[in-house]
mmCIF file of C-alpha atoms and ligand atoms in Angstrom:
data_model
loop_
_atom_site.group_PDB
_atom_site.id
_atom_site.type_symbol
_atom_site.label_atom_id
_atom_site.label_comp_id
_atom_site.label_asym_id
_atom_site.label_seq_id
_atom_site.Cartn_x
_atom_site.Cartn_y
_atom_site.Cartn_z
ATOM 1 C CA MET A 15 31.157 191.410 -74.768
ATOM 2 C CA LYS A 16 34.066 192.048 -72.283
ATOM 3 C CA GLN A 17 34.488 195.250 -70.676
ATOM 4 C CA PHE A 18 37.727 197.325 -69.951
ATOM 5 C CA ALA A 19 38.234 200.127 -67.593
ATOM 6 C CA VAL A 20 40.258 202.924 -69.713
ATOM 7 C CA GLU A 21 41.293 206.540 -69.289
ATOM 8 C CA LEU A 22 41.322 208.764 -72.439
ATOM 9 C CA HIS A 23 42.840 211.879 -71.138
ATOM 10 C CA SER A 24 46.083 212.167 -69.111
ATOM 11 C CA HIS A 25 49.264 214.059 -68.752
ATOM 12 C CA THR A 26 52.844 213.782 -67.765
ATOM 13 C CA HIS A 27 56.073 215.982 -67.194
ATOM 14 C CA HIS A 28 56.071 216.208 -70.905
ATOM 15 C CA SER A 29 53.691 218.759 -70.484
ATOM 16 C CA ASP A 30 52.406 220.035 -67.166
ATOM 17 C CA ALA A 31 51.468 217.246 -64.893
ATOM 18 C CA ASP A 32 53.230 216.066 -61.898
ATOM 19 C CA PHE A 33 53.860 212.349 -63.087
ATOM 20 C CA SER A 34 56.601 210.931 -64.868
ATOM 21 C CA VAL A 35 55.648 208.555 -67.506
ATOM 22 C CA GLU A 36 56.682 205.818 -65.249
ATOM 23 C CA GLU A 37 54.650 207.273 -62.262
ATOM 24 C CA LEU A 38 51.555 207.574 -64.619
ATOM 25 C CA CYS A 39 51.758 204.071 -65.757
ATOM 26 C CA GLN A 40 52.348 202.778 -62.276
ATOM 27 C CA ARG A 41 49.177 204.685 -60.757
ATOM 28 C CA ALA A 42 47.207 203.584 -64.057
ATOM 29 C CA VAL A 43 48.035 199.857 -63.070
ATOM 30 C CA ASP A 44 47.225 200.758 -59.158
ATOM 31 C CA PHE A 45 43.797 202.203 -60.036
ATOM 32 C CA GLY A 46 42.935 199.222 -62.283
ATOM 33 C CA TYR A 47 43.075 200.781 -65.829
ATOM 34 C CA GLU A 48 43.273 198.343 -68.453
ATOM 35 C CA GLY A 49 43.558 200.984 -71.242
ATOM 36 C CA LEU A 50 45.342 204.281 -71.095
ATOM 37 C CA ILE A 51 45.969 207.159 -73.662
ATOM 38 C CA LEU A 52 48.516 209.895 -72.716
ATOM 39 C CA THR A 53 47.254 213.326 -74.200
ATOM 40 C CA ASP A 54 50.111 215.826 -73.212
ATOM 41 C CA HIS A 55 49.675 219.450 -74.290
ATOM 42 C CA ASN A 56 50.871 219.793 -77.802
ATOM 43 C CA THR A 57 53.319 217.113 -77.597
ATOM 44 C CA SER A 58 53.263 213.308 -78.057
ATOM 45 C CA SER A 59 56.934 212.921 -76.936
ATOM 46 C CA GLY A 60 56.043 210.653 -73.954
ATOM 47 C CA TYR A 61 54.168 208.199 -75.816
ATOM 48 C CA SER A 62 57.181 205.773 -76.813
ATOM 49 C CA GLU A 63 58.156 205.441 -73.224
ATOM 50 C CA LEU A 64 54.462 204.707 -72.171
ATOM 51 C CA ALA A 65 53.941 202.033 -74.777
ATOM 52 C CA GLU A 66 56.860 200.150 -73.714
ATOM 53 C CA LEU A 67 55.979 200.553 -69.942
ATOM 54 C CA ALA A 68 52.254 199.707 -70.743
ATOM 55 C CA LYS A 69 53.157 196.654 -72.556
ATOM 56 C CA GLU A 70 55.095 195.512 -69.639
ATOM 57 C CA ALA A 71 52.341 196.352 -67.277
ATOM 58 C CA GLY A 72 49.668 194.570 -69.648
ATOM 59 C CA ILE A 73 48.004 198.032 -70.383
ATOM 60 C CA VAL A 74 46.588 198.609 -73.699
ATOM 61 C CA THR A 75 47.632 202.134 -75.057
ATOM 62 C CA LEU A 76 47.245 204.375 -78.162
ATOM 63 C CA GLY A 77 48.826 207.444 -79.316
ATOM 64 C CA GLY A 78 47.409 210.785 -78.074
ATOM 65 C CA ILE A 79 47.868 214.495 -77.831
ATOM 66 C CA GLU A 80 45.715 217.430 -76.354
ATOM 67 C CA TRP A 81 45.679 220.216 -78.827
ATOM 68 C CA THR A 82 45.876 223.165 -76.488
ATOM 69 C CA THR A 83 44.912 226.525 -78.155
ATOM 70 C CA TYR A 84 43.485 229.712 -77.379
ATOM 71 C CA TYR A 85 40.134 228.610 -78.868
ATOM 72 C CA GLY A 86 39.750 225.313 -77.139
ATOM 73 C CA HIS A 87 41.343 222.084 -76.313
ATOM 74 C CA MET A 88 40.866 218.957 -78.539
ATOM 75 C CA LEU A 89 41.890 215.373 -78.056
ATOM 76 C CA VAL A 90 43.346 213.516 -80.869
ATOM 77 C CA HIS A 91 43.669 209.792 -80.341
ATOM 78 C CA ASP A 92 45.685 207.264 -82.638
ATOM 79 C CA ALA A 93 46.686 209.463 -85.422
ATOM 80 C CA ASP A 94 49.349 208.342 -87.572
ATOM 81 C CA ARG A 95 51.114 211.402 -87.802
ATOM 82 C CA LEU A 96 51.220 214.887 -86.016
ATOM 83 C CA VAL A 97 49.095 217.451 -87.424
ATOM 84 C CA ASP A 98 49.798 221.161 -87.100
ATOM 85 C CA TRP A 99 47.560 222.807 -84.616
ATOM 86 C CA ARG A 100 49.302 226.085 -84.501
ATOM 87 C CA THR A 101 47.461 227.707 -87.347
ATOM 88 C CA ALA A 102 43.921 226.724 -86.096
ATOM 89 C CA THR A 103 41.543 229.423 -85.678
ATOM 90 C CA PRO A 104 37.899 229.751 -84.821
ATOM 91 C CA HIS A 105 36.867 229.654 -88.518
ATOM 92 C CA SER A 106 39.400 227.245 -89.839
ATOM 93 C CA ILE A 107 38.883 224.310 -87.363
ATOM 94 C CA ASP A 108 36.960 222.142 -89.974
ATOM 95 C CA LYS A 109 39.944 222.121 -92.226
ATOM 96 C CA HIS A 110 42.163 221.025 -89.415
ATOM 97 C CA MET A 111 39.856 218.290 -88.160
ATOM 98 C CA GLN A 112 39.681 217.169 -91.765
ATOM 99 C CA GLU A 113 43.496 216.808 -91.775
ATOM 100 C CA VAL A 114 43.305 214.822 -88.368
ATOM 101 C CA LYS A 115 40.886 212.709 -90.260
ATOM 102 C CA GLU A 116 43.294 212.026 -93.145
ATOM 103 C CA ALA A 117 45.840 210.946 -90.538
ATOM 104 C CA ASN A 118 43.384 208.494 -88.998
ATOM 105 C CA GLY A 119 42.925 210.360 -85.861
ATOM 106 C CA LEU A 120 39.885 210.234 -83.473
ATOM 107 C CA ILE A 121 38.701 213.614 -82.135
ATOM 108 C CA GLY A 122 37.291 214.285 -78.830
ATOM 109 C CA ILE A 123 36.364 217.807 -77.779
ATOM 110 C CA ALA A 124 37.886 218.129 -74.177
ATOM 111 C CA HIS A 125 35.906 220.168 -71.398
ATOM 112 C CA PRO A 126 34.063 222.259 -73.977
ATOM 113 C CA PHE A 127 32.452 224.494 -71.099
ATOM 114 C CA ALA A 128 35.172 224.848 -68.734
ATOM 115 C CA ILE A 129 35.789 228.481 -67.716
ATOM 116 C CA GLY A 130 38.085 230.167 -70.038
ATOM 117 C CA SER A 131 40.165 233.236 -69.586
ATOM 118 C CA PRO A 132 41.279 234.534 -67.169
ATOM 119 C CA MET A 133 40.846 231.202 -65.019
ATOM 120 C CA CYS A 134 42.277 228.961 -67.945
ATOM 121 C CA THR A 135 42.637 230.747 -71.056
ATOM 122 C CA GLY A 136 41.651 228.419 -74.042
ATOM 123 C CA CYS A 137 39.972 225.789 -71.979
ATOM 124 C CA HIS A 138 36.462 226.999 -73.024
ATOM 125 C CA TRP A 139 35.628 225.618 -76.512
ATOM 126 C CA THR A 140 35.108 228.539 -78.843
ATOM 127 C CA PHE A 141 36.078 227.026 -82.115
ATOM 128 C CA ASP A 142 33.191 227.210 -84.776
ATOM 129 C CA VAL A 143 32.591 223.635 -85.784
ATOM 130 C CA LYS A 144 30.446 223.373 -89.119
ATOM 131 C CA ASP A 145 30.627 219.701 -89.504
ATOM 132 C CA TRP A 146 30.061 217.711 -86.304
ATOM 133 C CA ASN A 147 30.376 214.394 -88.491
ATOM 134 C CA LYS A 148 34.266 214.783 -87.930
ATOM 135 C CA VAL A 149 34.018 214.796 -84.108
ATOM 136 C CA ASN A 150 33.988 211.425 -82.479
ATOM 137 C CA TYR A 151 33.312 212.248 -78.950
ATOM 138 C CA ILE A 152 32.362 215.243 -76.639
ATOM 139 C CA GLU A 153 33.893 215.036 -73.155
ATOM 140 C CA ILE A 154 31.004 215.561 -70.945
ATOM 141 C CA TRP A 155 32.752 214.578 -67.752
ATOM 142 C CA ASN A 156 36.165 216.248 -67.253
ATOM 143 C CA SER A 157 38.450 216.117 -64.392
ATOM 144 C CA THR A 158 37.462 214.823 -60.770
ATOM 145 C CA ARG A 159 33.959 215.444 -59.140
ATOM 146 C CA PRO A 160 32.014 215.925 -62.587
ATOM 147 C CA ASP A 161 28.876 215.411 -60.713
ATOM 148 C CA GLU A 162 29.409 218.816 -58.992
ATOM 149 C CA HIS A 163 30.385 220.930 -61.966
ATOM 150 C CA PHE A 164 27.702 223.005 -63.785
ATOM 151 C CA TRP A 165 29.645 222.704 -67.033
ATOM 152 C CA SER A 166 29.057 218.893 -67.023
ATOM 153 C CA TRP A 167 25.465 219.661 -67.831
ATOM 154 C CA GLU A 168 26.340 222.153 -70.500
ATOM 155 C CA ALA A 169 28.492 219.596 -72.270
ATOM 156 C CA TYR A 170 25.419 217.151 -71.858
ATOM 157 C CA ALA A 171 23.117 219.611 -73.300
ATOM 158 C CA LEU A 172 25.373 219.936 -76.393
ATOM 159 C CA TRP A 173 25.905 216.156 -76.881
ATOM 160 C CA THR A 174 22.219 215.356 -76.629
ATOM 161 C CA ARG A 175 21.298 218.209 -79.186
ATOM 162 C CA LEU A 176 23.862 216.968 -81.625
ATOM 163 C CA LEU A 177 22.303 213.422 -81.141
ATOM 164 C CA ASP A 178 18.739 214.859 -81.734
ATOM 165 C CA ASP A 179 20.052 216.465 -84.775
ATOM 166 C CA GLY A 180 21.095 213.161 -86.136
ATOM 167 C CA TYR A 181 24.810 213.080 -85.635
ATOM 168 C CA ARG A 182 26.570 209.885 -84.637
ATOM 169 C CA ILE A 183 28.644 211.211 -81.799
ATOM 170 C CA SER A 184 29.681 209.581 -78.457
ATOM 171 C CA CYS A 185 29.893 210.970 -74.936
ATOM 172 C CA SER A 186 33.249 210.487 -73.131
ATOM 173 C CA ALA A 187 34.871 211.169 -70.010
ATOM 174 C CA GLY A 188 38.351 212.470 -69.028
ATOM 175 C CA ARG A 189 40.165 212.484 -65.676
ATOM 176 C CA ASP A 190 42.648 214.974 -67.223
ATOM 177 C CA TRP A 191 44.992 213.205 -64.993
ATOM 178 C CA HIS A 192 47.787 215.601 -63.841
ATOM 179 C CA ARG A 193 48.544 214.375 -60.219
ATOM 180 C CA MET A 194 47.117 212.152 -57.495
ATOM 181 C CA GLU A 195 43.898 213.896 -56.443
ATOM 182 C CA GLY A 196 42.568 214.189 -52.953
ATOM 183 C CA GLU A 197 40.629 211.519 -51.067
ATOM 184 C CA GLY A 198 37.309 213.281 -51.775
ATOM 185 C CA GLU A 199 37.745 213.581 -55.617
ATOM 186 C CA ASN A 200 35.791 211.098 -57.519
ATOM 187 C CA PRO A 201 37.169 210.547 -61.242
ATOM 188 C CA PRO A 202 34.609 209.599 -63.653
ATOM 189 C CA ILE A 203 35.431 206.202 -65.563
ATOM 190 C CA THR A 204 35.005 204.997 -69.192
ATOM 191 C CA TYR A 205 34.268 201.406 -69.910
ATOM 192 C CA VAL A 206 34.935 200.006 -73.501
ATOM 193 C CA GLU A 207 33.202 197.031 -74.753
ATOM 194 C CA SER A 208 34.926 194.684 -77.027
ATOM 195 C CA SER A 209 34.015 191.096 -78.145
ATOM 196 C CA GLY A 210 37.723 190.348 -79.391
ATOM 197 C CA GLU A 211 40.875 190.173 -77.668
ATOM 198 C CA TRP A 212 42.143 193.127 -75.635
ATOM 199 C CA ASN A 213 44.608 195.024 -77.935
ATOM 200 C CA SER A 214 45.084 198.525 -79.422
ATOM 201 C CA GLU A 215 43.007 197.635 -82.776
ATOM 202 C CA ASN A 216 40.220 196.788 -80.838
ATOM 203 C CA PHE A 217 40.447 199.678 -78.306
ATOM 204 C CA ARG A 218 40.560 202.039 -81.134
ATOM 205 C CA GLN A 219 37.570 200.194 -82.815
ATOM 206 C CA SER A 220 35.480 200.499 -79.867
ATOM 207 C CA LEU A 221 36.177 204.253 -79.343
ATOM 208 C CA GLU A 222 35.703 205.007 -83.122
ATOM 209 C CA LYS A 223 32.190 203.117 -83.094
ATOM 210 C CA GLY A 224 31.004 204.362 -79.799
ATOM 211 C CA THR A 225 30.976 201.149 -78.056
ATOM 212 C CA PHE A 226 31.809 202.447 -74.556
ATOM 213 C CA TYR A 227 29.969 204.151 -71.561
ATOM 214 C CA ILE A 228 30.889 206.454 -68.813
ATOM 215 C CA SER A 229 30.369 206.131 -65.142
ATOM 216 C CA LEU A 230 30.974 207.332 -61.692
ATOM 217 C CA GLY A 231 30.937 204.055 -60.345
ATOM 218 C CA PRO A 232 28.467 201.125 -61.414
ATOM 219 C CA GLY A 233 28.788 199.272 -64.528
ATOM 220 C CA ILE A 234 26.025 198.310 -67.214
ATOM 221 C CA ARG A 235 25.623 195.550 -69.389
ATOM 222 C CA TRP A 236 22.796 196.183 -72.231
ATOM 223 C CA TYR A 237 21.846 195.126 -75.590
ATOM 224 C CA VAL A 238 18.791 195.130 -77.751
ATOM 225 C CA GLU A 239 17.432 191.894 -79.531
ATOM 226 C CA GLN A 240 15.570 192.007 -82.743
ATOM 227 C CA GLY A 241 14.822 188.728 -84.357
ATOM 228 C CA GLU A 242 17.713 186.544 -83.860
ATOM 229 C CA LYS A 243 20.233 189.481 -83.682
ATOM 230 C CA ILE A 244 21.903 191.181 -80.803
ATOM 231 C CA PHE A 245 22.839 194.859 -80.998
ATOM 232 C CA TYR A 246 25.437 196.589 -78.719
ATOM 233 C CA MET A 247 26.384 200.352 -78.382
ATOM 234 C CA GLY A 248 27.632 201.964 -81.597
ATOM 235 C CA ASP A 249 25.821 199.283 -83.674
ATOM 236 C CA THR A 250 22.937 200.023 -86.196
ATOM 237 C CA ILE A 251 19.252 198.585 -85.924
ATOM 238 C CA LYS A 252 16.468 198.646 -88.031
ATOM 239 C CA PRO A 253 13.084 200.476 -86.864
ATOM 240 C CA GLY A 254 10.420 198.327 -85.534
ATOM 241 C CA LEU A 255 10.116 195.876 -82.567
ATOM 242 C CA ALA A 256 12.952 195.023 -80.437
ATOM 243 C CA ASN A 257 13.568 193.949 -76.715
ATOM 244 C CA ILE A 258 16.018 195.791 -74.532
ATOM 245 C CA THR A 259 17.996 193.963 -71.805
ATOM 246 C CA VAL A 260 19.776 196.062 -68.992
ATOM 247 C CA GLU A 261 21.561 194.806 -66.150
ATOM 248 C CA VAL A 262 23.481 196.750 -63.251
ATOM 249 C CA LEU A 263 26.922 195.689 -62.474
ATOM 250 C CA SER A 264 28.575 196.593 -59.252
ATOM 251 C CA THR A 265 31.357 199.091 -58.948
ATOM 252 C CA ARG A 266 34.541 197.204 -60.037
ATOM 253 C CA ILE A 267 37.272 199.745 -59.293
ATOM 254 C CA GLU A 268 38.162 199.550 -55.541
ATOM 255 C CA SER A 269 38.916 203.139 -54.844
ATOM 256 C CA LEU A 270 35.719 204.425 -56.267
ATOM 257 C CA LYS A 271 33.534 201.963 -53.862
ATOM 258 C CA LYS A 272 34.025 204.498 -50.971
ATOM 259 C CA PHE A 273 31.780 207.191 -52.788
ATOM 260 C CA GLY A 274 28.760 204.933 -52.210
ATOM 261 C CA SER A 275 27.078 204.900 -55.683
ATOM 262 C CA ILE A 276 23.624 203.012 -55.494
ATOM 263 C CA VAL A 277 21.844 202.766 -58.821
ATOM 264 C CA LYS A 278 18.048 203.608 -58.059
ATOM 265 C CA ARG A 279 16.434 204.204 -61.518
ATOM 266 C CA VAL A 280 17.134 203.155 -65.208
ATOM 267 C CA LYS A 281 16.053 205.296 -67.777
ATOM 268 C CA ILE A 282 15.701 204.267 -71.471
ATOM 269 C CA ILE A 283 16.076 207.357 -73.870
ATOM 270 C CA HIS A 284 14.671 206.999 -77.230
ATOM 271 C CA ASN A 285 15.297 210.176 -79.429
ATOM 272 C CA ASN A 286 15.949 212.370 -76.356
ATOM 273 C CA GLN A 287 12.503 211.260 -74.903
ATOM 274 C CA ILE A 288 12.235 209.153 -71.886
ATOM 275 C CA TYR A 289 10.472 205.798 -72.752
ATOM 276 C CA PHE A 290 11.189 204.051 -69.451
ATOM 277 C CA ASP A 291 11.949 205.275 -66.087
ATOM 278 C CA GLU A 292 11.855 202.656 -63.368
ATOM 279 C CA PRO A 293 13.514 201.127 -60.296
ATOM 280 C CA ILE A 294 15.499 198.259 -61.761
ATOM 281 C CA ASP A 295 13.519 195.155 -61.548
ATOM 282 C CA ASN A 296 14.725 192.099 -62.990
ATOM 283 C CA ASP A 297 10.775 191.082 -63.457
ATOM 284 C CA LEU A 298 10.704 193.903 -66.067
ATOM 285 C CA ILE A 299 13.612 192.361 -68.325
ATOM 286 C CA PRO A 300 13.653 192.143 -71.344
ATOM 287 C CA ILE A 301 11.607 195.470 -72.067
ATOM 288 C CA PRO A 302 9.898 195.701 -75.350
ATOM 289 C CA ILE A 303 9.880 198.613 -77.389
ATOM 290 C CA ASP A 304 9.010 199.754 -80.958
ATOM 291 C CA LEU A 305 11.847 201.632 -82.372
ATOM 292 C CA VAL A 306 11.828 204.479 -84.858
ATOM 293 C CA GLU A 307 14.785 206.150 -86.701
ATOM 294 C CA GLY A 308 17.112 207.827 -84.262
ATOM 295 C CA ASN A 309 18.876 206.560 -81.298
ATOM 296 C CA LEU A 310 18.534 204.509 -78.221
ATOM 297 C CA ARG A 311 20.611 204.901 -74.937
ATOM 298 C CA ILE A 312 20.518 204.235 -71.206
ATOM 299 C CA GLU A 313 21.134 206.433 -68.238
ATOM 300 C CA PHE A 314 21.601 205.153 -64.633
ATOM 301 C CA TRP A 315 20.230 207.448 -61.791
ATOM 302 C CA GLY A 316 20.707 207.116 -58.050
ATOM 303 C CA THR A 317 22.840 208.013 -55.075
ATOM 304 C CA ILE A 318 26.553 209.013 -54.709
ATOM 305 C CA LYS A 319 28.348 210.763 -51.891
ATOM 306 C CA GLN A 320 25.230 210.831 -50.199
ATOM 307 C CA LYS A 321 23.467 212.936 -52.884
ATOM 308 C CA GLU A 322 19.938 211.675 -54.176
ATOM 309 C CA GLU A 323 18.842 211.833 -57.964
ATOM 310 C CA GLU A 324 22.445 212.078 -59.280
ATOM 311 C CA LEU A 325 23.297 210.967 -62.891
ATOM 312 C CA LEU A 326 25.556 208.035 -62.342
ATOM 313 C CA LEU A 327 26.202 206.503 -65.917
ATOM 314 C CA ILE A 328 25.583 207.361 -69.551
ATOM 315 C CA SER A 329 25.672 204.734 -72.223
ATOM 316 C CA ASN A 330 26.591 205.651 -75.834
ATOM 317 C CA PRO A 331 23.635 204.995 -78.237
ATOM 318 C CA ILE A 332 22.663 202.153 -80.540
ATOM 319 C CA TYR A 333 21.381 204.013 -83.683
ATOM 320 C CA ILE A 334 18.248 203.178 -85.593
ATOM 321 C CA GLU A 335 18.142 203.544 -89.435
ATOM 322 C CA LYS A 336 15.972 202.287 -92.224
HETATM 323 ZN ZN1 ZN B 425 42.691 220.540 -71.468
HETATM 324 ZN ZN1 ZN B 426 44.063 217.977 -70.454
#
């Protein structure tokens, strides 16, 4: 599996950001992104320009838009047509999500617990979702400094509750990139894993399946072996004995190194219970586990910005089914 740094949530002059499309693309190259999705508010008019520039720059992109309504913001990625958001009401959102699915779009709930009116009308998610199967991911880290925002934890709680209820749903991060942030503002980063060539088909497939993780700095390589087979995030494995291998990777993005993230503990979480919580130690690898139906995921905890006991990385799950 190869890993690619991507950003799933960005804006330009086509809505309310300070960037032209060209500036956004150049900033993305400078930062080290290998994938970028433009999600302007209620328009995808910047996409064709970005697609051309990204191709020249060697960045993989997908179409995108951020539905911006009074009841919440929703990222729609890689749909093959524009679906009308203007008639969405709190109780009709499932019908609208169904239309997005019919247009082959991926759905991400943006900043669900951000402060709404009067700070930011519509930023707080109040749509009444009845079928969470239609949601691909919940943006649990939004904007910069996600480690300092209480709403990150509310979104994390929603995501883990849905996992506990048996949904296949991923956590995502969105820089919600509007302008170059200040020196002290650390953005979260999303790493997509793919075994194939780095192109838009594989980018989409990894997002759809949940083959990605979010981080404030470090990387992870992890997989589960059962018999002769190897399983990665988003895969489905059978209950029973298996071995988990976890490796900590150093921070790849140069501008994130100054925030000083150091991984101190690895947590293996099986059905929302902590199965393993230890300092990373190569002698412990691989870690044996007896899996039951549900899900398995990893978190890294440690130091960042001289704060201890911080959540630094969250993997998406491997799912366990009979
Ligand atoms: Zn938004
Ligand atoms: Zn946004």
